Amino acid sequence: MLQFLHHCSIRAATYMALDESRLSPLNNLGFVYTEDACAKESAGYLARRDLFASGVESERIEHKSHRTVMRESAERISLSKRNEEYHKRLNEDSLMHTPEFVIKPRSHTVWEKQCVRLHCTISGWPEPRVVWYKNNVSIDPMATPEKYKVESSYSVHSLEINKCDFDDTAQYRVSAMNSKGETSAFASVVVKTPCLEYGVTFETHLVEKFGVSFGREGETLSFGCSVIIYPSLQRFQPEIEWYRDDKLLVPSKWVQMHWSGDRATLTLSHLNKEDEGLYTLRVITKSGFETHSAYVFVRDADAEVAGAPGAPLDVHSLDANKDYVIVTWKQPAVDGGSPILGYFVDRCEVGMTHWAQCNDTPVKFARFPVTGLVEGRSYVFRVRAVNKAGMSHPSRVSEPVAAMDPADRTRKGPSAPWTGQIIVTEEEPVEGVVPGRPCDLSVIEATKNYVVLSWKPPGEKGHEGVMYYVEKCVSGTDSWQRVNTEIPVKSPRFALFDLAEGKSYRFRVRCCNSAGVGEPSEPTEATTVGDKLDIPSAPGRVVPTRNTDTSVVVSWEASRDAKELVGYYIESSVAGSNTWEPCNNKPVKGTRFICHGLTTDETYVFRVRAVNAAGISEFSQESEAIKVKAAIELKENMLYQFQVRAANMAGVGIPSLPSETFKCEEWTIAVPGPPHDLQVQEIRKDSLVLLWKPPVYQGRDPINGYYIDIKEAEADFEMWRGVNEKATDKTFMKIKDLKEGESYVFRVRAQNKAGVGKVSDSTEPVEAVTKPGTTEIVVNVDDDGVISLNFECSNLTADSKFVWSKNYVEMAELERMTIETKGSKSKAIFKTPSEEDLGIYSCFVTHTDGVSASYTLSEETLKELLKISHDHKFPIIPLKTELAVELLEKGRVRFWLQAEKISANGKVEYVFNDNVVHQGEKYKMNFDKNTGIIEMFMESLGKEDEGTFTFQLQDGKATNQSSLVLIGDVFKQLQKESEFQKKEWIRKQGPHFVEYLGYEVTPECCVRLKCKVANMKKDSVALWYKDGREIKVNEKLDFSEGVLTLEIAQVSSISQSYPDIENMVNNIPADKYGLHKHLNIKERYLMNQVFSVIANSSTPLKIQSTEEGIRLYTFVSYYNDELHVTWHHKDAAIAFTERIKSGVVGEQLWLQISEPTEKDKGKYAIEFFDGKGGLRRTVELAGQGEETCSKPNRARVAGGLPDVVTIQEGKCLNLTCNIWGEPVPEVTWLKNEREMVSNDHYILKFESGKFASFTITSINTSDSGKYSILVKNKYGTESGDFTVIPITPSPVTPTLTSTPANTTPQNKTRATPTPKNQTPSTERSSTPPAQIPNNQSHGSPTPQTSDTLILSTSNTSTPTSAEKSANTSMDNEKITAMLKGEKRCKTTHTPAKYRPECDLRVLLFNTDSVNLGLSTLETELVDAMHLTEHEATSSSEPDESTPALETENHENVCEKKDD
């Protein structure tokens, strides 16, 4: 409680302190605090304090307990994070910033008695103070509360003006200021009187006009005109515009405009030479406009040091990037009497007052790259000139520029107001990518002081962006030096200083990031350090011409070959005085200038200098002296004669003869004068628009039409031809059917009742071509039904302006339209479209190469646009989908639809049978306004729910609805399905089958049983059953996927019965839902799949020469005795004889042709039958038999290798065989088809060219596999194979040993009779390779148990012919291991046969509940784990050294069905 009271006392003290501060009229900053401001500040203080204090107080109040110990630890961590966040918020550099306008106030035009509200959104920290001004006079809402109302809510500020009258027409300014700086925004309010809308024609006269004015830097200058408008209507205000050098001025801290009701005034505060120029006042009414212009000259301020130069002018920032900007300026006209040595550039961060000098030594070039800027901050710049006398005044500061990527500047919106929260987004870490090479590296500027490089970032730059290292190399060498060794630059621009003038360099750039430094870019061409831009040459001859009593027109020849010319400076001097004064302090671009401020009747001479960024040229020659005196002035009703003299830069020619006498009076010629000011717009490849102004003199009668003439630019004068046969009353015409690429000239003639007047001057040649990037005006109707014309220009300049016209007359009074221009886009918006708006609308962009376009608004087009506008004003909510119904889990019913677009104010009513239903137990509603999805859920459907469901949508004025009818059979089916889904959900709460038991045959010819179970738990187990008895398997349950498999090894045969394979799941009570699924698969289907796998594994047929003849053979991955194989010769089945035999050795299928003849040549094929189309392997036999006979010295393996070697682990194996052939064959040993290399473990020898030996020093399990010897010479190739099986020593291991075998196939086979209805089948070798048990790989040891039967053969010598005839063979045998737990027949030790015609089940259960779900799959499976009895052929007797195997009938051996 004490702590709580102490906390309250702190808050009370805080409020008391705030109240005291509120009583003070000014705070430390001089701001006036209001009650709202104090409340905001106190709330902010408490929020910041409580941000991290609340956690501490809660720790003090809580009682210590075992549970709260860990909680306090977590709170301390949270407190630490919040403290860090708080300090981040107080980081002035990163968070405090000058006020910025997120939304600026908008100008309004209203009628009298209406209210207007100006509002804006301002960001800034500390929170800025906002003040409203009217015509630069602050508004005090407390003084006139009935008139003004000022509101501020968070960052939104508004000024409301009640019951506007004419006096409220003014320019309003809102100013925001905090400790970091001040910013302002302007908006105009025009109050209109209803009686001025129609029927009044105004005449405007400008009196008391301003003349040529002179000012000095730092002074304030005001000038203006009195405006008389007839008829004089009370409270009528024309539109006032001011221009400087034809550029519209906007109010700023340097320029203020004022309208007093009868006089327009312009005030220039703190003059600078940038303010010099031709000023024009334009007074606009609905009837037209009047203008007046005069020149304003600004002289240099007195220098602080005598003889110091004038201040530079027109400082601008160009090419701003992350840490780099180019500053440009113009040289002053006054150098103080001694040459300017150079310039110093200063920078200042916006909001600061400290100026930092950017260059240590003065630069003469009027451009300078400023580097080392801080990314994200804004800067202003100024420039100072220096000569030997001293330093000039600083120039006017440039506009602020932000140091940031130009792409980011275009994407960056206004800063959001400070919300008191810092949100840090942590991105997922990504693997660093070393950036690629920069591209397009070039030297964009080179002077004797610096070189500027520019490049483009690489395409591959990773996630984090890149920085750059710049390297240089003297031309002719390859020694690259890094320029910025300490810190890489962020901008794709870089300025290099301290280069040796006159030397040539090459440059390259590397990218870098945290992942490393990338490869360098392609180097630039050699660049010689020096000024590339030359100072312009002196202008040519200067010619002065009289103008007025105080001014002279000066003309001159332009500088020759001047590059990047900025303009000219003109100086005057009283003849003979040699004292020169500048006539202009701002360069002029033309070659003609009026010098004012001269003394009447005084004689002057003039000279001119040219200026560019490299410097100021030498002076031109002095002009001839001229006496300042007014030119000819005519008086009305006086008689005059005239003479004309031609003039050029060389001088003035001889005058012409005097003209006839003219009386100075009003024009009296009957026909009109020539039209003038011909312009061409909208130039396209086949058309253009020609505009002109009416003649100055219309003649005796009004003009009633115009004729346009055209000719090709290069055509003769006689080729002029008319465009229009009938005179047009417009001052424009669209000329069509032009030839693309052709240049044309045009002229115009005016007509009245008296006739056709003189032709105008012809236009310049115009080429009929559509320029790239040309766009047209696009009409658009927005969502609010507002119709607008839109035009975009991609090549704007700084002085460009969009000028909209109707019927090619500039729209000065925008009563029916509103013009909005933003960036490169301009929009003309119709206020109330009607037939009054019909016409041709055009837009012309000034200061471009004639960018313009037009759009014709016809009556038909207007009707179509009004229809679209109506649809937008009274819209229908579009739907992506109509109302639909679907069933969800548990049988829930979902009614839903999706709207294409709906706002946050959208509403929905749910209707069933014309009754609105609401959220409750029966109905659950959901409306996602982001996606437009509207849903209604029902747990189930009852009989009472049959009917029509309707969703009614409303979003503002937009409406829509969608209905769904559920009656009759449709409703009953949906209801039935809902009930079924509910029952299914209940069933699936325990383990259940997602995929029922099925099978597949693997490439190893194994049968894999497979099923998938869902909703398995950690204590769930799976049991497999065969014929009701459990099968022990080593499979581990995969709870992530729930897939269960049982693999039966290589298949050999199937019984005639069709077994049921039953898959059972135990987790659901049996009295609820049972799972019973059966699948019948015939034996032939399964075996056909096995045969297909075997056939596809066969290798291409190969041919081998043997002693007896020729052997064709192929290998398969696994051989099955039931595989149907046929041999073909020339597409006919082969009839086997004693000369042509077939057989099988292991996985080799062969065809032996003894004593081949010419008839045996041809195409041979072996065909595997898989129940479908089969597979055939072919080979062409052509002369191999003769080749064998003709080449007796072919490489051969004479003998000595066994078929199978079974040897105990740890023993040493040594095999030797005889090799024959001339020349001596090459010998290669292979293991599992891979070449072997002799080493300490495998010792491979070939001695005397006859004996090849193979030794394994110490047998281990990794030595198991198939070994081969390959012998080869130029006459042929032969191989011999044997298999090595390591075994673990055991005294009880039975061994079946075969008789010695020769490598010749005939000694190991016997012929097999051919079935009647089949082609001859292959015969099996009497000594097939030993089979490795199915559950054991080649690399694993053979288990020495009673279930393992090992077959081995020994071969120590080459067999004799008698031994060959005595060899035995086994037919259709397969020796393999039995499954663990299977019984052997007691009398013969032969494993009992594994019977696949049994019932297999898999049992899955857990401890939650017990329930048997039986799923039976009836299939005939190949028994992959069985042994057949050994059958001895009648023609062979077992060797005495071979233990005899007792055989019995299957019924005697297997007493009962095995498990």
PDB file of C-alpha atoms in Angstrom, residues 346-348 352-357 380-382 397-398:
ATOM      1  CA  ASP A 346      30.418  23.929 -47.900  1.00  0.00           C
ATOM      2  CA  ARG A 347      27.819  21.503 -46.637  1.00  0.00           C
ATOM      3  CA  CYS A 348      25.414  21.560 -43.718  1.00  0.00           C
ATOM      4  CA  MET A 352      21.936  22.023 -38.098  1.00  0.00           C
ATOM      5  CA  THR A 353      23.784  25.339 -38.245  1.00  0.00           C
ATOM      6  CA  HIS A 354      27.349  24.073 -38.591  1.00  0.00           C
ATOM      7  CA  TRP A 355      28.881  24.386 -42.053  1.00  0.00           C
ATOM      8  CA  ALA A 356      31.700  22.025 -43.034  1.00  0.00           C
ATOM      9  CA  GLN A 357      34.094  22.765 -45.894  1.00  0.00           C
ATOM     10  CA  VAL A 380      22.224  21.747 -48.154  1.00  0.00           C
ATOM     11  CA  PHE A 381      25.233  23.248 -49.888  1.00  0.00           C
ATOM     12  CA  ARG A 382      26.724  26.671 -50.582  1.00  0.00           C
ATOM     13  CA  VAL A 397      22.033  27.698 -50.129  1.00  0.00           C
ATOM     14  CA  SER A 398      20.831  24.916 -52.394  1.00  0.00           C
TER      15      SER A 398
END
